[in-house]
mmCIF file of C-alpha atoms (C1' of nucleotides) in Angstrom:
data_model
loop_
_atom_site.group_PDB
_atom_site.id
_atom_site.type_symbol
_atom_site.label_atom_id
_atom_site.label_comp_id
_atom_site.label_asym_id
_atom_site.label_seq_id
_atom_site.Cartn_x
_atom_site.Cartn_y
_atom_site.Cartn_z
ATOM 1 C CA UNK A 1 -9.114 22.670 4.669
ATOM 2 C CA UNK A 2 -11.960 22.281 2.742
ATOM 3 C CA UNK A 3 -10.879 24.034 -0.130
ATOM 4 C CA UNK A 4 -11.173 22.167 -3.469
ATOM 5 C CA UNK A 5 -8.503 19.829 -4.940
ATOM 6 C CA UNK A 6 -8.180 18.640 -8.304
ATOM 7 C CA UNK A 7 -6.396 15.462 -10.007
ATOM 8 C CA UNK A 8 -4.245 15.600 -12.604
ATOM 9 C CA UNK A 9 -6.614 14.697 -15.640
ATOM 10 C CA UNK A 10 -4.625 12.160 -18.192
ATOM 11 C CA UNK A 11 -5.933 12.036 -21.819
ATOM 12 C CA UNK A 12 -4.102 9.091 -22.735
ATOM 13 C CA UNK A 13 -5.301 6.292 -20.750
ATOM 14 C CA UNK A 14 -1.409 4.756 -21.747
ATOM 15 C CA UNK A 15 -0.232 7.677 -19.181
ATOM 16 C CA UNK A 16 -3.599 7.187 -16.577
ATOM 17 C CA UNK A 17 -1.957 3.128 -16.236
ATOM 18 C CA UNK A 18 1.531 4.633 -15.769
ATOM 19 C CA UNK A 19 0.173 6.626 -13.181
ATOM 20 C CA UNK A 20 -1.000 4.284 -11.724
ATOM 21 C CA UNK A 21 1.318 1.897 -11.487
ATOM 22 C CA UNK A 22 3.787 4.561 -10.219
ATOM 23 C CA UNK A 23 1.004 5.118 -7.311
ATOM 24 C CA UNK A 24 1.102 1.217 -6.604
ATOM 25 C CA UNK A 25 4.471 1.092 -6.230
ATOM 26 C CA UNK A 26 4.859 4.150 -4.448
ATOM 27 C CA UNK A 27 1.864 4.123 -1.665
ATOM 28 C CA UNK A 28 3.361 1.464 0.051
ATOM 29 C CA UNK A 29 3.790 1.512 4.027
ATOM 30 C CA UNK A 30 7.341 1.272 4.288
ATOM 31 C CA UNK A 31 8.435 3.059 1.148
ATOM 32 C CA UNK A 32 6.316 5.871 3.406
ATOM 33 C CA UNK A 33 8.297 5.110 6.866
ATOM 34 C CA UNK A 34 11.971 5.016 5.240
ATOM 35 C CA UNK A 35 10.837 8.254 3.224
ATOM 36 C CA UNK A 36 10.128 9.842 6.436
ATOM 37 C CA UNK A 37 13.275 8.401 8.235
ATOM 38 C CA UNK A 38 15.169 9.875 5.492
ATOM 39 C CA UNK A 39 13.604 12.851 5.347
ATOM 40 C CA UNK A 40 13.884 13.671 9.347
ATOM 41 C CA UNK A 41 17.665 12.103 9.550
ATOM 42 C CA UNK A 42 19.202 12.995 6.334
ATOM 43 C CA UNK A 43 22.092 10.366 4.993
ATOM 44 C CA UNK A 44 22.033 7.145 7.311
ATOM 45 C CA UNK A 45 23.634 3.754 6.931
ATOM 46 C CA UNK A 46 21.837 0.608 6.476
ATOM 47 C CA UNK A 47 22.020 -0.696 10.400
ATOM 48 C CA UNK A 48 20.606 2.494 11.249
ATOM 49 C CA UNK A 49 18.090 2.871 8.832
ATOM 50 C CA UNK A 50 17.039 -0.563 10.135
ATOM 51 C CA UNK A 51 16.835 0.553 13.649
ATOM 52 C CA UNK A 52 14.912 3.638 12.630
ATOM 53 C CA UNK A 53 11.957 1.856 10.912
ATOM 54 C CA UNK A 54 10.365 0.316 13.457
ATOM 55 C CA UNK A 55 9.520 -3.257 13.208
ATOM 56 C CA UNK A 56 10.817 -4.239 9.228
ATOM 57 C CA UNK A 57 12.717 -6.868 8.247
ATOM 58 C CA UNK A 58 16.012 -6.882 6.831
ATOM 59 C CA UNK A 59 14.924 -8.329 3.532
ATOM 60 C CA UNK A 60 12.209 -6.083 3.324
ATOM 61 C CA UNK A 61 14.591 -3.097 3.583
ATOM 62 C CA UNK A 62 16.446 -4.073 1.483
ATOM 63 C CA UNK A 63 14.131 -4.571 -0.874
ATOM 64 C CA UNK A 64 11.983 -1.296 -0.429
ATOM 65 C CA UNK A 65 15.473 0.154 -0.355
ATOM 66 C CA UNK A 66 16.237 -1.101 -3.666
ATOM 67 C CA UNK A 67 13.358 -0.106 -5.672
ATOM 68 C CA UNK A 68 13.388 3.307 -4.117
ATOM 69 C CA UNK A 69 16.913 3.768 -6.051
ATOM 70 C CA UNK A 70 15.278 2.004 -8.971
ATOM 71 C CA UNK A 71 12.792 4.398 -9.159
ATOM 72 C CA UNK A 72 15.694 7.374 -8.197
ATOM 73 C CA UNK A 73 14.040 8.380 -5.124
ATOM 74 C CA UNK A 74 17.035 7.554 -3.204
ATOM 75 C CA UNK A 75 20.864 7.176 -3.863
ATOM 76 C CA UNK A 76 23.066 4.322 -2.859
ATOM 77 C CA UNK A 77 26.847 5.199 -2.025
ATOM 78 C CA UNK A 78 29.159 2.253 -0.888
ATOM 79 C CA UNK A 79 32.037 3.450 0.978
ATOM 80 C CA UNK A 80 35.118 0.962 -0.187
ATOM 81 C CA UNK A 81 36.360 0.432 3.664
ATOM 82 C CA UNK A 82 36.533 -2.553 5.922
ATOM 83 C CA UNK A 83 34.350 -3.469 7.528
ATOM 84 C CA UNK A 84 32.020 -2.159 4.570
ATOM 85 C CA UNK A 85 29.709 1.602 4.860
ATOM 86 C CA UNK A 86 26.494 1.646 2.738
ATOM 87 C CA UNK A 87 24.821 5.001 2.983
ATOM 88 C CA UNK A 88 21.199 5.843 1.651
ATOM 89 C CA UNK A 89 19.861 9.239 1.448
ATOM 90 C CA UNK A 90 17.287 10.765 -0.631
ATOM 91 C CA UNK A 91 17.337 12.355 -4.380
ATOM 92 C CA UNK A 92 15.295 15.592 -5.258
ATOM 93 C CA UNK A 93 13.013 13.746 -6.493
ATOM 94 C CA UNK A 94 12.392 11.327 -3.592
ATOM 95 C CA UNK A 95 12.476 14.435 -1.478
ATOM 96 C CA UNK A 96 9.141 16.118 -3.342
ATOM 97 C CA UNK A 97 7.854 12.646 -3.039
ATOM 98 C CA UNK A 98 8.290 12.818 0.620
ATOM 99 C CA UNK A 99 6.714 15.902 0.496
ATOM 100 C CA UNK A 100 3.820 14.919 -0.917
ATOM 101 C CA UNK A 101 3.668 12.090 1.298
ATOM 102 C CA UNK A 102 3.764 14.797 4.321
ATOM 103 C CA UNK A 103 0.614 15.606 4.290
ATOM 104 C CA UNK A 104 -1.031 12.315 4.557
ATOM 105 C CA UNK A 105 1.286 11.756 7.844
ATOM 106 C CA UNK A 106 -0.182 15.264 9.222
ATOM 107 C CA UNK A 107 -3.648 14.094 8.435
ATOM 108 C CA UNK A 108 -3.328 10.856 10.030
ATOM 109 C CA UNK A 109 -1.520 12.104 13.244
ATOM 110 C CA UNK A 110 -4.004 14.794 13.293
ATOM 111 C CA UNK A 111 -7.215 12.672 12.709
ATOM 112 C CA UNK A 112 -6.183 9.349 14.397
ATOM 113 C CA UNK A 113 -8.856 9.972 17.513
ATOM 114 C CA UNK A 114 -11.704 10.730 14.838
ATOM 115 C CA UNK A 115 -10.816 7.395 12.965
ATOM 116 C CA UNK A 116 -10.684 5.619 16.482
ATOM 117 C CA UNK A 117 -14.185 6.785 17.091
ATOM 118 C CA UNK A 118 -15.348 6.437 13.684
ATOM 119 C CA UNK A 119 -14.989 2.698 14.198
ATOM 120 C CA UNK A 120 -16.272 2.315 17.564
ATOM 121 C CA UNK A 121 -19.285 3.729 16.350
ATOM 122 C CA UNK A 122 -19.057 1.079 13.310
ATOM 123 C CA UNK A 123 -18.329 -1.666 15.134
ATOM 124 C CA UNK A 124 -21.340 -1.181 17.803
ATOM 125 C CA UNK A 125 -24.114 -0.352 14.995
ATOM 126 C CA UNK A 126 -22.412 -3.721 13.597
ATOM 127 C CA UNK A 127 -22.897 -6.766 15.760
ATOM 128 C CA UNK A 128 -20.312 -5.334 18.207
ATOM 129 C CA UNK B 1 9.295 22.483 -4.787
ATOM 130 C CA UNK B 2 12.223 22.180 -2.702
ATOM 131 C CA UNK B 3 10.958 23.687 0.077
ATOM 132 C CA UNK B 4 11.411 22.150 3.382
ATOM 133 C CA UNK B 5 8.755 20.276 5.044
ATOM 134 C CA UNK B 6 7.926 18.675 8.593
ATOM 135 C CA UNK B 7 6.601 15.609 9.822
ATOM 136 C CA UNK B 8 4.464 15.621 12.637
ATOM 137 C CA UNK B 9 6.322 14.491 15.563
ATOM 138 C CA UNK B 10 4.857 11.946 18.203
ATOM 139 C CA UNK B 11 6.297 11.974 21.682
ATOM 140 C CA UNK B 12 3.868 9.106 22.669
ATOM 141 C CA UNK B 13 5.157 6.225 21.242
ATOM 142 C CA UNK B 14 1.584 4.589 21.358
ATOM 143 C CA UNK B 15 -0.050 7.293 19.449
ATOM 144 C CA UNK B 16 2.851 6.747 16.988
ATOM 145 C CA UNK B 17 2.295 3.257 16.152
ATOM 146 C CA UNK B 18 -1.764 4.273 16.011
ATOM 147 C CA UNK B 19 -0.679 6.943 12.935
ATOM 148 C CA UNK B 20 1.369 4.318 11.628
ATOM 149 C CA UNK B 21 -1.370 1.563 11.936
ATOM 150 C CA UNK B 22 -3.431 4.367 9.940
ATOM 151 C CA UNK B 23 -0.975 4.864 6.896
ATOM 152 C CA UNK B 24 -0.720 1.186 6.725
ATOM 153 C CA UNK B 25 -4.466 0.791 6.128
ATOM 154 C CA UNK B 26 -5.485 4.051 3.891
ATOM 155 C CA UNK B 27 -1.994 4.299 2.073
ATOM 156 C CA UNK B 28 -3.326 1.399 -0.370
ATOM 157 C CA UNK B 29 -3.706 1.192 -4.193
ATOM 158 C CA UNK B 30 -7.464 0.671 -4.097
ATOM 159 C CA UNK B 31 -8.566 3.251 -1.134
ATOM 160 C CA UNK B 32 -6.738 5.907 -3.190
ATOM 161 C CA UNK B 33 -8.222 5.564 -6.164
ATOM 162 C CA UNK B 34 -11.615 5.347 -4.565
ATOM 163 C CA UNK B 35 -10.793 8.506 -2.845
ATOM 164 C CA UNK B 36 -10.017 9.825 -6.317
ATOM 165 C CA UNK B 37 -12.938 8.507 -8.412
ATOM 166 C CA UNK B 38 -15.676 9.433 -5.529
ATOM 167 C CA UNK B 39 -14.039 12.834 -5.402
ATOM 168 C CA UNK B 40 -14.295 13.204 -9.088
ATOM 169 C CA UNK B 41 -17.929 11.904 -9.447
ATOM 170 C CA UNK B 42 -19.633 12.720 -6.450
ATOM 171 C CA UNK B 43 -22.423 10.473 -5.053
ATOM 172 C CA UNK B 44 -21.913 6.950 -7.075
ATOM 173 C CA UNK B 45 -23.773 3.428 -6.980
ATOM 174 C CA UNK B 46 -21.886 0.471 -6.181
ATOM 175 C CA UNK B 47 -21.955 -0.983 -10.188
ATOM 176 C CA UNK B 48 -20.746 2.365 -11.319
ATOM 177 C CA UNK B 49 -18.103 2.656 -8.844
ATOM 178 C CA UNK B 50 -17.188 -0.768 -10.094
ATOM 179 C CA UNK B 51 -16.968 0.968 -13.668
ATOM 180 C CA UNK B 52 -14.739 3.812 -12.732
ATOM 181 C CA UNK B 53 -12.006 2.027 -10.526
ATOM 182 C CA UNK B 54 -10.557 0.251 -13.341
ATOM 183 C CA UNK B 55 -9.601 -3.289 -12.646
ATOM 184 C CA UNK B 56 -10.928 -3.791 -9.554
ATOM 185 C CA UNK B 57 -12.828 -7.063 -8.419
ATOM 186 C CA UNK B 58 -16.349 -6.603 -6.962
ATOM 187 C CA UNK B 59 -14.767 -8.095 -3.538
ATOM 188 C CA UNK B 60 -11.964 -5.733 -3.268
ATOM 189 C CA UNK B 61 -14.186 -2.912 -4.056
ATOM 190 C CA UNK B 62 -16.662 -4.699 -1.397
ATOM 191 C CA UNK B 63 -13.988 -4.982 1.364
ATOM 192 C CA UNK B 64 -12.253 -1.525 0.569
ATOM 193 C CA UNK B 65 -15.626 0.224 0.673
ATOM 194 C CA UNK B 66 -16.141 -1.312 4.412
ATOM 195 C CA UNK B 67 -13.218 -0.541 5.654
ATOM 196 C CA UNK B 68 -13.515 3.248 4.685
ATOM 197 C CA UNK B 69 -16.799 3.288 5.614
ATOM 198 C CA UNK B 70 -15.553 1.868 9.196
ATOM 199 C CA UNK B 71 -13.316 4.087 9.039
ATOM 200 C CA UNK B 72 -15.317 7.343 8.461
ATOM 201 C CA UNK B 73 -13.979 7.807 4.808
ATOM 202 C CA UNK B 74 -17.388 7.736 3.135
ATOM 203 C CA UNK B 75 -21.251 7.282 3.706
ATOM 204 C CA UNK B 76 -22.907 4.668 2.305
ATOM 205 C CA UNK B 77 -26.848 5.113 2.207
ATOM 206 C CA UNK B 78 -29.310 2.342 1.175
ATOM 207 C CA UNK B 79 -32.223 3.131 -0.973
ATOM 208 C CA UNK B 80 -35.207 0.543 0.121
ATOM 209 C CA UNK B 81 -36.321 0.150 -3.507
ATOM 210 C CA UNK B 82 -36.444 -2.775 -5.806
ATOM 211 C CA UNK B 83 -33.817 -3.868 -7.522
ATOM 212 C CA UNK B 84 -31.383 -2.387 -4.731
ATOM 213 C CA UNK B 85 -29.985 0.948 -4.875
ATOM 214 C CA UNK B 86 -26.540 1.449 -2.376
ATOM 215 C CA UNK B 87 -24.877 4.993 -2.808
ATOM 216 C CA UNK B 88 -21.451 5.499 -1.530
ATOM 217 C CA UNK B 89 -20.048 9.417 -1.081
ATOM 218 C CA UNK B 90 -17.099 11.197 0.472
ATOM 219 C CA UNK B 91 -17.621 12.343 4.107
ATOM 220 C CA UNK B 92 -15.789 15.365 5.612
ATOM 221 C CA UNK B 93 -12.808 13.138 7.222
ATOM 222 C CA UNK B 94 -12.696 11.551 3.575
ATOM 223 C CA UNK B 95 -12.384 14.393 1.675
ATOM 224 C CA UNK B 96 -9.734 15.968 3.375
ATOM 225 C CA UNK B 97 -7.630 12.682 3.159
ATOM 226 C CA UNK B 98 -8.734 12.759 -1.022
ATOM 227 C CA UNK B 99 -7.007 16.281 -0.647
ATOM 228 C CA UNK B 100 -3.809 15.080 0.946
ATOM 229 C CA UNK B 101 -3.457 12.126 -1.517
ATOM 230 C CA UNK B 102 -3.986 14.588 -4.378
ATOM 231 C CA UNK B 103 -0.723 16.032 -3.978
ATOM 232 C CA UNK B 104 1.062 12.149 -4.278
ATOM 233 C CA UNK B 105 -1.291 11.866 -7.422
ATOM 234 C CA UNK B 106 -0.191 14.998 -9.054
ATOM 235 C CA UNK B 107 3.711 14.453 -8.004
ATOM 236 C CA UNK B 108 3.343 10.568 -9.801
ATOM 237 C CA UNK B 109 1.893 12.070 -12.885
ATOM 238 C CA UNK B 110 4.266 15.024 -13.230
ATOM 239 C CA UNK B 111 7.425 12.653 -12.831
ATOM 240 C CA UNK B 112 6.067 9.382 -14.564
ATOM 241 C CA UNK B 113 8.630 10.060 -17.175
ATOM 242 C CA UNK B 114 11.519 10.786 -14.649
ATOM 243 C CA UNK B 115 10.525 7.317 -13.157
ATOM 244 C CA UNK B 116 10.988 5.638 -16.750
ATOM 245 C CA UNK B 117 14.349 7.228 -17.342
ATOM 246 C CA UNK B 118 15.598 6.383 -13.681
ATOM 247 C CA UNK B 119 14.437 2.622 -14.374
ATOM 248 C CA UNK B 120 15.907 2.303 -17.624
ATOM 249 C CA UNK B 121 19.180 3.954 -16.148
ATOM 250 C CA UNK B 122 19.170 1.973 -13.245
ATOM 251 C CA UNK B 123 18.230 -1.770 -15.284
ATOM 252 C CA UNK B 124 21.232 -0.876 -17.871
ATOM 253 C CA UNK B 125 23.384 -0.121 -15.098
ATOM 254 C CA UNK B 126 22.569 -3.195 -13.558
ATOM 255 C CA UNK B 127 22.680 -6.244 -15.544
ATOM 256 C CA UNK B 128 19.806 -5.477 -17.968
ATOM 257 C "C1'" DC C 1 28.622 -4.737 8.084
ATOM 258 C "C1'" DC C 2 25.785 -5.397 4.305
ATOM 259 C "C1'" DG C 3 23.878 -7.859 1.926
ATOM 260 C "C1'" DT C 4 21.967 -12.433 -1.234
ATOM 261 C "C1'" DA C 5 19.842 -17.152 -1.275
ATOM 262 C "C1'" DT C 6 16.648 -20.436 0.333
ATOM 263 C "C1'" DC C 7 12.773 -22.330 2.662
ATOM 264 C "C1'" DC C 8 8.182 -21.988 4.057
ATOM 265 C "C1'" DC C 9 3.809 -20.567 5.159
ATOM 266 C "C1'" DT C 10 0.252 -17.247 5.849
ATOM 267 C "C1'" DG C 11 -3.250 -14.387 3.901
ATOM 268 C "C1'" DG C 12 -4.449 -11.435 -0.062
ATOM 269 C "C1'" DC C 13 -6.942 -11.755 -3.893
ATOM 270 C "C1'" DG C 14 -9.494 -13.517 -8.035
ATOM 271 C "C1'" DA C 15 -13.167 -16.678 -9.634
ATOM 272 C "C1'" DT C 16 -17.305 -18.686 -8.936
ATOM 273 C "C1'" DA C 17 -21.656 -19.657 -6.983
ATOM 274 C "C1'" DC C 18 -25.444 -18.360 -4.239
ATOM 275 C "C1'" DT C 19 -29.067 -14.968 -1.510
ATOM 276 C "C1'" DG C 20 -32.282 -10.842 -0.357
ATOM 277 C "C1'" DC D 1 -28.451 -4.775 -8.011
ATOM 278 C "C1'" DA D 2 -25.603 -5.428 -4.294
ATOM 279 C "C1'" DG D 3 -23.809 -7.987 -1.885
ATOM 280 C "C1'" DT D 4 -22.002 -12.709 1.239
ATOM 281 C "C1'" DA D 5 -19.690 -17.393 1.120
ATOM 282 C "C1'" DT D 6 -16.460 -20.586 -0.335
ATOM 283 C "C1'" DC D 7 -12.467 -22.413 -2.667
ATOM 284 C "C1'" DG D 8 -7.915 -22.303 -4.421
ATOM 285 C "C1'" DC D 9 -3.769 -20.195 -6.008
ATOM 286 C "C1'" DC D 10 0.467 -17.986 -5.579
ATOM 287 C "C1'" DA D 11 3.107 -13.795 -4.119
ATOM 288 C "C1'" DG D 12 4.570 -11.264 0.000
ATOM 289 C "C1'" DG D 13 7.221 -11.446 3.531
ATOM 290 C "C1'" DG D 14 9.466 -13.659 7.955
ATOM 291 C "C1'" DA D 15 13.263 -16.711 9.529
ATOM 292 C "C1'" DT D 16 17.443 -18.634 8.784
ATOM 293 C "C1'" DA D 17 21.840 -19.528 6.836
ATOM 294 C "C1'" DC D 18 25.567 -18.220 4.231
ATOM 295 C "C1'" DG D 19 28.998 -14.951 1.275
ATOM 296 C "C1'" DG D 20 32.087 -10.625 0.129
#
DNA sequence: CCGTATCCCTGGCGATACTG
DNA sequence: CAGTATCGCCAGGGATACGG
């Protein structure tokens, strides 16, 4: 804590747009959730993927779900039975991503009560 | 790399959907690179700011500078002087999240190319 | 069970114009 | 300079229905 922290510095402001573009797509609330759902439960099926994160839609999964193995963060495996199994779980690459994504979980679940009171404060300087 | 990481875990359901309500509002495009360019530069007027976070509209910049400010993420001081001077700078709270989202930053930029190859792989395998 | 396709509507966001 | 206010568009995402 407290320590310095540098960003990567991109010469070529081709690469800086890449970047971020990548961070667009990426920083996106329920890429973040199935990561973590993924992450703490290994290989799960769609149904229980859906159960897992809390309060998305079907088409939304599916979606996230898609562009996640676009983007080869997670692989899709389609077991050929009846009635049909689809199972997600992560790459290597999805799982440093996770990683990554880690610690901005740990600092929100650790700083949650500071943000509550940070806008208390906010809110009563400004016209309640 | 490939070490193992945890999430934090929530027994309180209601503190878990306040964490989540958190990453939903600070895991977005414009708050991170905010995080990144006021880290960067330091202390930074609002037209500057404007400068630096490429492509962003002076109302997006306006509403994501509130809402971190609401939420503790930075300081914004007033200068009474003529024409108006507004300076906007990291607090504590903001700098440690800057650190957290550093690590996603330097993970995009060290796999943008993996990302490329995966898409490319993925659209050919898929009809174009 | 695991999706895709369609409808529909809210709200996010840019553009523009105006104030202190 | 540093905002607020207003309008208008269209994409994100829910709900629903249907297909393999």
């Amino acid at each position: 804590m407290a320590v310095s922290h540098e960003y990567p510095e991109n010469l070529d402001p081709r690469v800086e747009a890449l970047v971020t573009e990548v961070i667009g797509r990426v920083a996106d609330k329920w890429t973040m959730i199935v990561l973590e759902v993924l992450t703490e439960h290994g290989e799960l099926r769609f149904s229980r993927l859906a159960q897992l994160a809390e309060g998305i839609s079907q088409k939304m999964l599916t979606q996230t779900l898609r562009q996640m193995e676009r983007d080869g963060l997670v692989i899709r495996t389609i077991h050929p039975v009846i009635p049909p199994k689809v199972e997600y779980r992560l790459t290597d690459l999805g799982f440093t991503l996770s990683e990554a994504f880690c610690g901005v979980w740990a600092w929100a679940a650790h700083n949650v009560d500071r943000i509550a009171e940070a806008r208390r404060s906010f809110d009563s300087r400004n016209g309640n």
